[in-house]
Short mmCIF file of C-alpha atoms in Angstrom, two decimals:
data_model
loop_
_atom_site.label_atom_id
_atom_site.label_comp_id
_atom_site.label_asym_id
_atom_site.label_seq_id
_atom_site.Cartn_x
_atom_site.Cartn_y
_atom_site.Cartn_z
CA UNK A 24 -6.11 -4.46 -25.12
CA UNK A 25 -4.32 -2.02 -27.01
CA UNK A 26 -1.52 -3.27 -30.08
CA UNK A 27 -0.46 -6.43 -27.80
CA UNK A 28 -0.45 -4.11 -24.15
CA UNK A 29 -2.98 -5.34 -21.84
CA UNK A 30 -4.09 -2.52 -19.06
CA UNK A 31 -3.92 -3.35 -15.27
CA UNK A 32 -5.34 -1.90 -12.53
CA UNK A 33 -3.20 -1.86 -9.36
CA UNK A 34 -4.55 -1.75 -5.82
CA UNK A 35 -1.49 -1.21 -3.50
CA UNK A 36 -2.17 -1.39 0.02
CA UNK A 37 -0.25 0.43 3.17
CA UNK A 38 2.34 -0.29 5.61
CA UNK A 39 4.44 2.11 6.67
CA UNK A 40 7.96 1.32 5.54
CA UNK A 41 6.52 -1.85 3.46
CA UNK A 42 5.44 0.57 1.57
CA UNK A 43 9.39 0.50 -0.34
CA UNK A 44 7.91 -3.52 -1.35
CA UNK A 45 5.30 -1.24 -3.17
CA UNK A 46 7.87 0.77 -5.04
CA UNK A 47 10.31 -2.25 -5.58
CA UNK A 48 7.39 -3.70 -7.28
CA UNK A 49 6.09 -0.84 -9.40
CA UNK A 50 9.66 -0.72 -10.56
CA UNK A 51 9.35 -4.41 -11.94
CA UNK A 52 5.77 -3.46 -13.55
CA UNK A 53 6.53 -0.34 -15.30
CA UNK A 54 10.01 -2.29 -16.47
CA UNK A 55 7.15 -4.70 -18.18
CA UNK A 56 6.22 -3.28 -21.50
CA UNK A 57 3.43 -5.64 -22.14
CA UNK A 58 1.45 -3.27 -19.24
CA UNK A 59 0.08 -0.29 -18.68
CA UNK A 60 -1.06 0.94 -15.64
CA UNK A 61 -5.67 1.88 -16.16
CA UNK A 62 -5.66 3.11 -12.82
CA UNK A 63 -4.30 2.40 -9.24
CA UNK A 64 -6.56 2.30 -6.11
CA UNK A 65 -4.13 3.04 -2.84
CA UNK A 66 -3.92 3.75 0.79
CA UNK A 67 -1.33 5.15 2.96
CA UNK A 68 1.80 4.38 1.89
CA UNK A 69 0.77 3.49 -0.68
CA UNK A 70 -1.69 6.22 -1.91
CA UNK A 71 2.49 7.77 -1.17
CA UNK A 72 3.65 5.35 -4.16
CA UNK A 73 0.75 5.96 -6.27
CA UNK A 74 1.13 10.29 -6.52
CA UNK A 75 4.61 9.93 -6.47
CA UNK A 76 4.21 7.73 -9.88
CA UNK A 77 1.53 9.37 -10.95
CA UNK A 78 4.11 13.33 -10.83
CA UNK A 79 7.18 11.31 -12.38
CA UNK A 80 4.46 9.60 -15.31
CA UNK A 81 3.66 13.02 -16.21
CA UNK A 82 6.44 15.13 -15.09
CA UNK A 83 8.00 13.23 -18.91
CA UNK A 84 8.75 10.37 -19.99
CA UNK A 85 6.13 7.92 -19.18
CA UNK A 86 7.05 5.40 -18.41
CA UNK A 87 11.09 5.88 -17.24
CA UNK A 88 9.40 9.24 -15.44
CA UNK A 89 6.98 7.17 -13.21
CA UNK A 90 10.57 5.46 -12.78
CA UNK A 91 12.93 7.02 -11.50
CA UNK A 92 10.73 9.68 -8.78
CA UNK A 93 10.17 6.75 -6.72
CA UNK A 94 13.63 6.08 -6.42
CA UNK A 95 14.35 10.32 -6.01
CA UNK A 96 10.82 10.27 -3.12
CA UNK A 97 12.54 7.55 -1.36
CA UNK A 98 15.93 9.01 -0.82
CA UNK A 99 14.51 11.96 0.63
CA UNK A 100 11.65 10.44 2.47
CA UNK A 101 15.43 8.59 4.36
CA UNK A 102 17.16 11.85 4.35
CA UNK A 103 14.72 12.97 6.46
CA UNK A 104 14.55 10.95 8.92
CA UNK A 105 17.80 10.92 9.95
CA UNK A 106 16.71 13.99 11.83
CA UNK A 107 14.36 11.88 13.50
CA UNK A 108 14.19 10.73 17.03
CA UNK A 109 12.48 7.69 15.03
CA UNK A 110 15.76 5.02 13.91
CA UNK A 111 16.66 2.52 14.81
CA UNK A 112 19.68 2.13 17.34
CA UNK A 113 23.91 0.80 17.04
CA UNK A 114 22.04 -2.23 18.72
CA UNK A 115 19.04 -2.06 15.76
CA UNK A 116 21.27 -2.43 12.97
CA UNK A 117 23.41 -4.87 14.44
CA UNK A 118 20.43 -7.58 14.59
CA UNK A 119 19.50 -6.23 10.77
CA UNK A 120 16.84 -7.74 10.55
CA UNK A 121 15.03 -3.52 10.01
CA UNK A 122 14.40 -4.25 14.02
CA UNK A 123 13.55 -1.74 16.12
CA UNK A 124 13.36 -3.13 19.02
CA UNK A 125 16.45 -1.55 20.41
CA UNK A 126 15.25 2.24 19.82
CA UNK A 127 13.49 4.07 22.89
CA UNK A 128 11.56 6.51 20.51
CA UNK A 129 9.79 3.08 18.84
CA UNK A 130 8.45 2.19 22.33
CA UNK A 131 7.73 6.93 23.32
CA UNK A 132 6.00 6.99 20.36
CA UNK A 133 3.24 4.28 21.69
CA UNK A 134 3.63 4.88 25.39
CA UNK A 135 2.30 8.94 24.65
CA UNK A 136 0.00 7.84 21.98
CA UNK A 137 -1.65 6.49 25.45
CA UNK A 138 -2.01 8.77 26.87
CA UNK A 139 -1.37 12.16 25.19
CA UNK A 140 -3.68 13.29 22.38
CA UNK A 141 -1.45 12.75 19.02
CA UNK A 142 -0.67 17.00 18.17
CA UNK A 143 1.15 16.43 22.67
CA UNK A 144 3.16 14.49 21.13
CA UNK A 145 7.04 15.28 19.67
CA UNK A 146 7.07 12.45 17.24
CA UNK A 147 3.16 13.43 15.79
CA UNK A 148 4.99 16.48 14.98
CA UNK A 149 6.59 14.43 11.29
CA UNK A 150 6.21 17.68 9.04
CA UNK A 151 3.87 14.57 5.56
CA UNK A 152 2.15 16.60 4.56
CA UNK A 153 5.16 19.93 4.16
CA UNK A 154 7.21 16.20 2.71
CA UNK A 155 4.73 15.78 0.06
CA UNK A 156 4.13 19.31 -0.88
CA UNK A 157 7.80 19.61 -0.42
CA UNK A 158 9.06 16.47 -2.85
CA UNK A 159 5.38 15.97 -5.05
CA UNK A 160 4.17 18.28 -7.78
CA UNK A 161 1.12 17.93 -7.41
CA UNK A 162 -0.18 19.99 -10.20
CA UNK A 163 1.29 17.67 -12.31
CA UNK A 164 0.08 14.70 -10.32
CA UNK A 165 -3.66 15.78 -11.06
CA UNK A 166 -2.69 16.73 -14.91
CA UNK A 167 -1.97 12.71 -15.47
CA UNK A 168 -4.77 11.18 -17.71
CA UNK A 169 -2.83 8.40 -18.60
CA UNK A 170 -3.46 6.77 -14.73
CA UNK A 171 -7.25 7.00 -12.44
CA UNK A 172 -5.92 7.79 -8.72
CA UNK A 173 -9.10 6.55 -6.16
CA UNK A 174 -7.38 7.48 -3.08
CA UNK A 175 -9.22 6.88 0.33
CA UNK A 176 -9.00 7.65 3.46
CA UNK A 177 -11.80 7.45 6.93
CA UNK A 178 -13.85 10.18 7.87
CA UNK A 179 -13.09 10.41 11.73
CA UNK A 180 -16.82 11.42 12.53
CA UNK A 181 -18.82 8.75 10.10
CA UNK A 182 -16.74 6.04 10.07
CA UNK A 183 -17.33 6.12 6.62
CA UNK A 184 -14.85 5.88 2.85
CA UNK A 185 -14.06 9.05 1.62
CA UNK A 186 -12.28 8.31 -2.30
CA UNK A 187 -10.80 10.95 -3.43
CA UNK A 188 -10.06 11.37 -7.24
CA UNK A 189 -6.49 12.49 -9.00
CA UNK A 190 -8.35 15.36 -11.00
CA UNK A 191 -8.58 17.09 -6.85
CA UNK A 192 -5.80 15.40 -5.12
CA UNK A 193 -2.81 17.86 -3.29
CA UNK A 194 -0.53 16.67 -0.35
CA UNK A 195 -3.84 16.65 2.93
CA UNK A 196 -5.14 13.99 1.10
CA UNK A 197 -3.01 11.93 0.77
CA UNK A 198 -1.46 12.62 4.32
CA UNK A 199 -4.84 12.45 5.72
CA UNK A 200 -5.02 8.05 3.77
CA UNK A 201 -1.57 8.18 5.54
CA UNK A 202 -2.79 9.55 8.87
CA UNK A 203 -1.30 6.49 11.28
CA UNK A 204 -3.92 8.27 14.33
CA UNK A 205 -2.42 6.76 17.12
CA UNK A 206 1.25 8.93 15.52
CA UNK A 207 -0.30 12.26 13.63
CA UNK A 208 -3.69 14.59 14.42
CA UNK A 209 -6.26 14.18 11.81
CA UNK A 210 -6.11 15.85 8.55
CA UNK A 211 -8.60 17.75 7.96
CA UNK A 212 -10.81 18.44 5.31
CA UNK A 213 -12.97 20.80 3.72
CA UNK A 214 -14.28 20.63 7.62
CA UNK A 215 -14.46 17.45 8.31
CA UNK A 216 -11.05 14.94 10.15
CA UNK A 217 -9.77 12.32 8.42
CA UNK A 218 -7.66 8.82 9.89
CA UNK A 219 -5.39 6.45 7.85
CA UNK A 220 -7.68 5.39 4.61
CA UNK A 221 -6.63 1.83 5.73
CA UNK A 222 -9.64 1.06 7.98
CA UNK A 223 -12.09 1.54 5.47
CA UNK A 224 -10.05 0.22 1.80
CA UNK A 225 -6.94 -1.44 1.96
CA UNK A 226 -6.49 -0.75 -0.71
CA UNK A 227 -10.78 0.03 -1.59
CA UNK A 228 -11.77 -2.05 -4.24
CA UNK A 229 -14.01 -0.83 -5.30
CA UNK A 230 -13.72 2.17 -7.18
CA UNK A 231 -11.27 0.35 -9.86
CA UNK A 232 -14.29 -3.31 -9.99
CA UNK A 233 -16.73 0.76 -10.62
CA UNK A 234 -15.51 1.44 -13.62
CA UNK A 235 -17.14 -1.20 -15.39
CA UNK A 236 -14.15 -2.22 -18.53
CA UNK A 237 -13.73 -6.15 -17.30
CA UNK A 238 -10.18 -4.55 -16.28
CA UNK A 239 -7.83 -7.34 -13.62
CA UNK A 240 -7.75 -5.77 -10.70
CA UNK A 241 -3.49 -6.18 -9.48
CA UNK A 242 -3.70 -6.52 -5.64
CA UNK A 243 0.18 -5.35 -3.72
CA UNK A 244 -0.02 -7.37 -0.09
CA UNK A 245 2.80 -5.53 2.11
CA UNK A 246 0.55 -5.38 4.78
CA UNK A 247 0.84 -8.96 6.69
CA UNK A 248 -1.70 -11.05 7.32
CA UNK A 249 -0.78 -13.02 9.76
CA UNK A 250 2.91 -13.86 11.44
CA UNK A 251 4.97 -15.73 13.17
CA UNK A 252 5.96 -13.86 16.55
CA UNK A 253 3.83 -12.92 19.41
CA UNK A 254 3.37 -9.24 20.21
CA UNK A 255 6.26 -8.81 22.56
CA UNK A 256 5.51 -4.48 24.00
CA UNK A 257 3.18 -2.25 24.28
CA UNK A 258 4.31 -0.46 20.91
CA UNK A 259 4.22 -3.46 18.98
CA UNK A 260 0.96 -5.05 20.94
CA UNK A 261 -0.64 -1.59 18.85
CA UNK A 262 0.90 -1.65 16.09
CA UNK A 263 -0.32 -6.10 14.82
CA UNK A 264 -3.80 -4.13 17.01
CA UNK A 265 -3.26 -2.05 13.58
CA UNK A 266 -2.32 -4.19 11.39
CA UNK A 267 -5.14 -6.57 12.04
CA UNK A 268 -7.57 -4.11 11.48
CA UNK A 269 -6.31 -2.63 8.59
CA UNK A 270 -6.58 -6.13 6.78
CA UNK A 271 -10.31 -6.53 7.69
CA UNK A 272 -11.42 -3.90 4.09
CA UNK A 273 -8.69 -5.87 2.88
CA UNK A 274 -9.89 -9.68 2.22
CA UNK A 275 -14.21 -8.24 2.93
CA UNK A 276 -13.73 -7.36 -0.26
CA UNK A 277 -11.93 -9.67 -1.62
CA UNK A 278 -14.23 -11.68 -0.48
CA UNK A 279 -17.23 -10.23 -2.05
CA UNK A 280 -15.79 -10.02 -5.41
CA UNK A 281 -15.11 -13.49 -5.10
CA UNK A 282 -18.69 -14.38 -3.60
CA UNK A 283 -20.42 -12.42 -6.95
CA UNK A 284 -18.09 -14.23 -9.71
CA UNK A 285 -18.82 -17.82 -8.06
CA UNK A 286 -22.54 -16.99 -7.44
CA UNK A 287 -22.57 -15.66 -11.40
CA UNK A 288 -20.74 -18.96 -12.17
CA UNK A 289 -23.46 -20.52 -10.56
CA UNK A 290 -26.58 -19.18 -11.33
CA UNK A 291 -25.89 -17.66 -14.80
CA UNK A 292 -27.26 -14.44 -14.44
CA UNK A 293 -26.73 -11.47 -15.60
CA UNK A 294 -23.22 -10.39 -15.72
CA UNK A 295 -22.22 -7.19 -13.28
CA UNK A 296 -19.42 -5.24 -12.70
CA UNK A 297 -17.18 -7.26 -10.32
CA UNK A 298 -18.45 -10.73 -12.36
CA UNK A 299 -15.75 -8.91 -15.22
CA UNK A 300 -13.31 -8.30 -12.97
CA UNK A 301 -10.26 -10.52 -13.05
CA UNK A 302 -8.35 -10.32 -9.58
CA UNK A 303 -4.65 -11.13 -9.41
CA UNK A 304 -1.21 -10.85 -6.16
CA UNK A 305 1.53 -9.64 -5.03
CA UNK A 306 2.45 -11.04 -1.87
CA UNK A 307 4.91 -9.86 0.74
CA UNK A 308 3.07 -11.26 3.51
CA UNK A 309 5.86 -14.20 3.67
CA UNK A 310 9.09 -12.53 3.89
CA UNK A 311 8.21 -9.42 6.13
CA UNK A 312 5.74 -11.50 8.35
CA UNK A 313 9.06 -12.93 9.14
CA UNK A 314 10.75 -9.67 9.79
CA UNK A 315 9.60 -7.47 13.16
CA UNK A 316 7.15 -5.17 13.21
CA UNK A 317 9.02 -2.28 14.79
CA UNK A 318 10.48 -1.96 11.22
CA UNK A 319 8.12 -1.19 9.65
CA UNK A 320 9.18 2.15 10.56
CA UNK A 321 12.58 2.31 9.86
CA UNK A 322 12.88 4.62 7.02
CA UNK A 323 17.05 3.80 6.84
CA UNK A 324 18.09 3.56 2.92
CA UNK A 325 20.13 0.22 3.45
CA UNK A 326 16.60 -1.29 4.69
CA UNK A 327 14.90 0.82 2.34
CA UNK A 328 16.48 -0.44 -0.99
CA UNK A 329 16.33 -4.06 1.41
CA UNK A 330 12.33 -3.48 0.67
CA UNK A 331 12.93 -2.53 -2.24
CA UNK A 332 15.08 -5.49 -3.75
CA UNK A 333 11.92 -7.75 -2.32
CA UNK A 334 9.04 -6.35 -4.59
CA UNK A 335 11.25 -6.26 -8.07
CA UNK A 336 11.44 -10.15 -7.82
CA UNK A 337 7.80 -10.83 -6.41
CA UNK A 338 7.18 -8.99 -8.98
CA UNK A 339 9.30 -10.47 -11.24
CA UNK A 340 7.99 -14.29 -10.02
CA UNK A 341 4.94 -12.89 -10.89
CA UNK A 342 5.29 -11.91 -14.23
CA UNK A 343 6.99 -15.24 -14.96
CA UNK A 344 3.92 -18.00 -13.69
CA UNK A 345 1.48 -15.08 -14.81
CA UNK A 346 1.50 -12.39 -17.00
CA UNK A 347 -0.08 -14.27 -19.16
CA UNK A 348 -3.23 -15.08 -17.84
CA UNK A 349 -3.75 -11.04 -17.42
CA UNK A 350 -7.07 -10.02 -19.15
CA UNK A 351 -7.68 -14.28 -19.23
CA UNK A 352 -8.28 -15.21 -15.94
CA UNK A 353 -7.38 -14.96 -12.02
CA UNK A 354 -4.55 -16.06 -10.90
CA UNK A 355 -5.35 -14.45 -7.07
CA UNK A 356 -4.61 -16.85 -4.48
CA UNK A 357 -7.94 -17.03 -2.33
CA UNK A 358 -5.67 -19.53 0.65
CA UNK A 359 -3.33 -16.79 0.86
CA UNK A 360 -6.28 -14.27 1.30
CA UNK A 361 -8.16 -16.14 4.18
CA UNK A 362 -5.84 -18.91 5.77
CA UNK A 363 -2.42 -16.93 5.38
CA UNK A 364 -1.03 -19.06 8.06
CA UNK A 365 -1.32 -22.13 6.29
CA UNK A 366 1.40 -21.12 4.49
CA UNK A 367 4.03 -19.40 6.86
CA UNK A 368 2.85 -23.37 7.91
CA UNK A 369 4.46 -25.35 5.58
CA UNK A 370 6.61 -22.23 4.45
CA UNK A 371 8.33 -23.68 7.87
#
């Protein structure tokens, strides 16, 4: 704590368009001057949010610049998506809720990925690397010393995590962290091929834990663990399989940290970094799980704004209840991590 301002570290999940929920959370947190963001570990869409935030922070104005940058980025991303075939149809728009179920390109994407390598499919030509390079000044990101960044990607050869740090970060590394294998060809960096970082950390909490400063880690969960609706198509099956796989690493890391904390409490052994960490979570699991899974690919501006506002509200609700616990105790609801279906049942 410095002059009454409490430092927090953030863990930002991926989740395609659902990262706009994370943008809303970030916007509300930056609005609250009781907290400073010291470090961010972020994956996939969360990694894009983190890089944009750091760019805006370094661009000028500190937290004001960090709040303005994501809106510029998401507007540009949404505008660019209008040139893509992967858009909701008129029937989807009439149905609301962001669905892409009536979009031929949504179903074609998954069907083609089953028979063609990603680099041969039209959808894989979406220029994510070029878009990131044009919308984010990575030299400014690397110079943003106020916020540490940890961006994981999955090494395709070894299956292990590679954590890219802020002072080396470039568009390739963020694109690697957001590289869905059924959509994009692997990103090559220094002779190694990488896929989406969500396989190994969604988000990767260990870099934040290993700082060893007893920090508070606030996880922004925008990749639903449980869903009421079963997948209805080949595209839905592939996306739900990825969603489940991406959450395994998240549940595993939270479980490991909580286990160490429990052992320390019971046996009073020498404290470790994991025991000193306080975990918190802002979750969109309830609201996002009610959306059609195809909506993860919907970058239409009204839907992006809907997700942002949901993130702002979730962050505001969390601050109202738990802001005073930062620096004192963990507030994470482990039942929401391990048994999200119980929460969904109670909501019914």
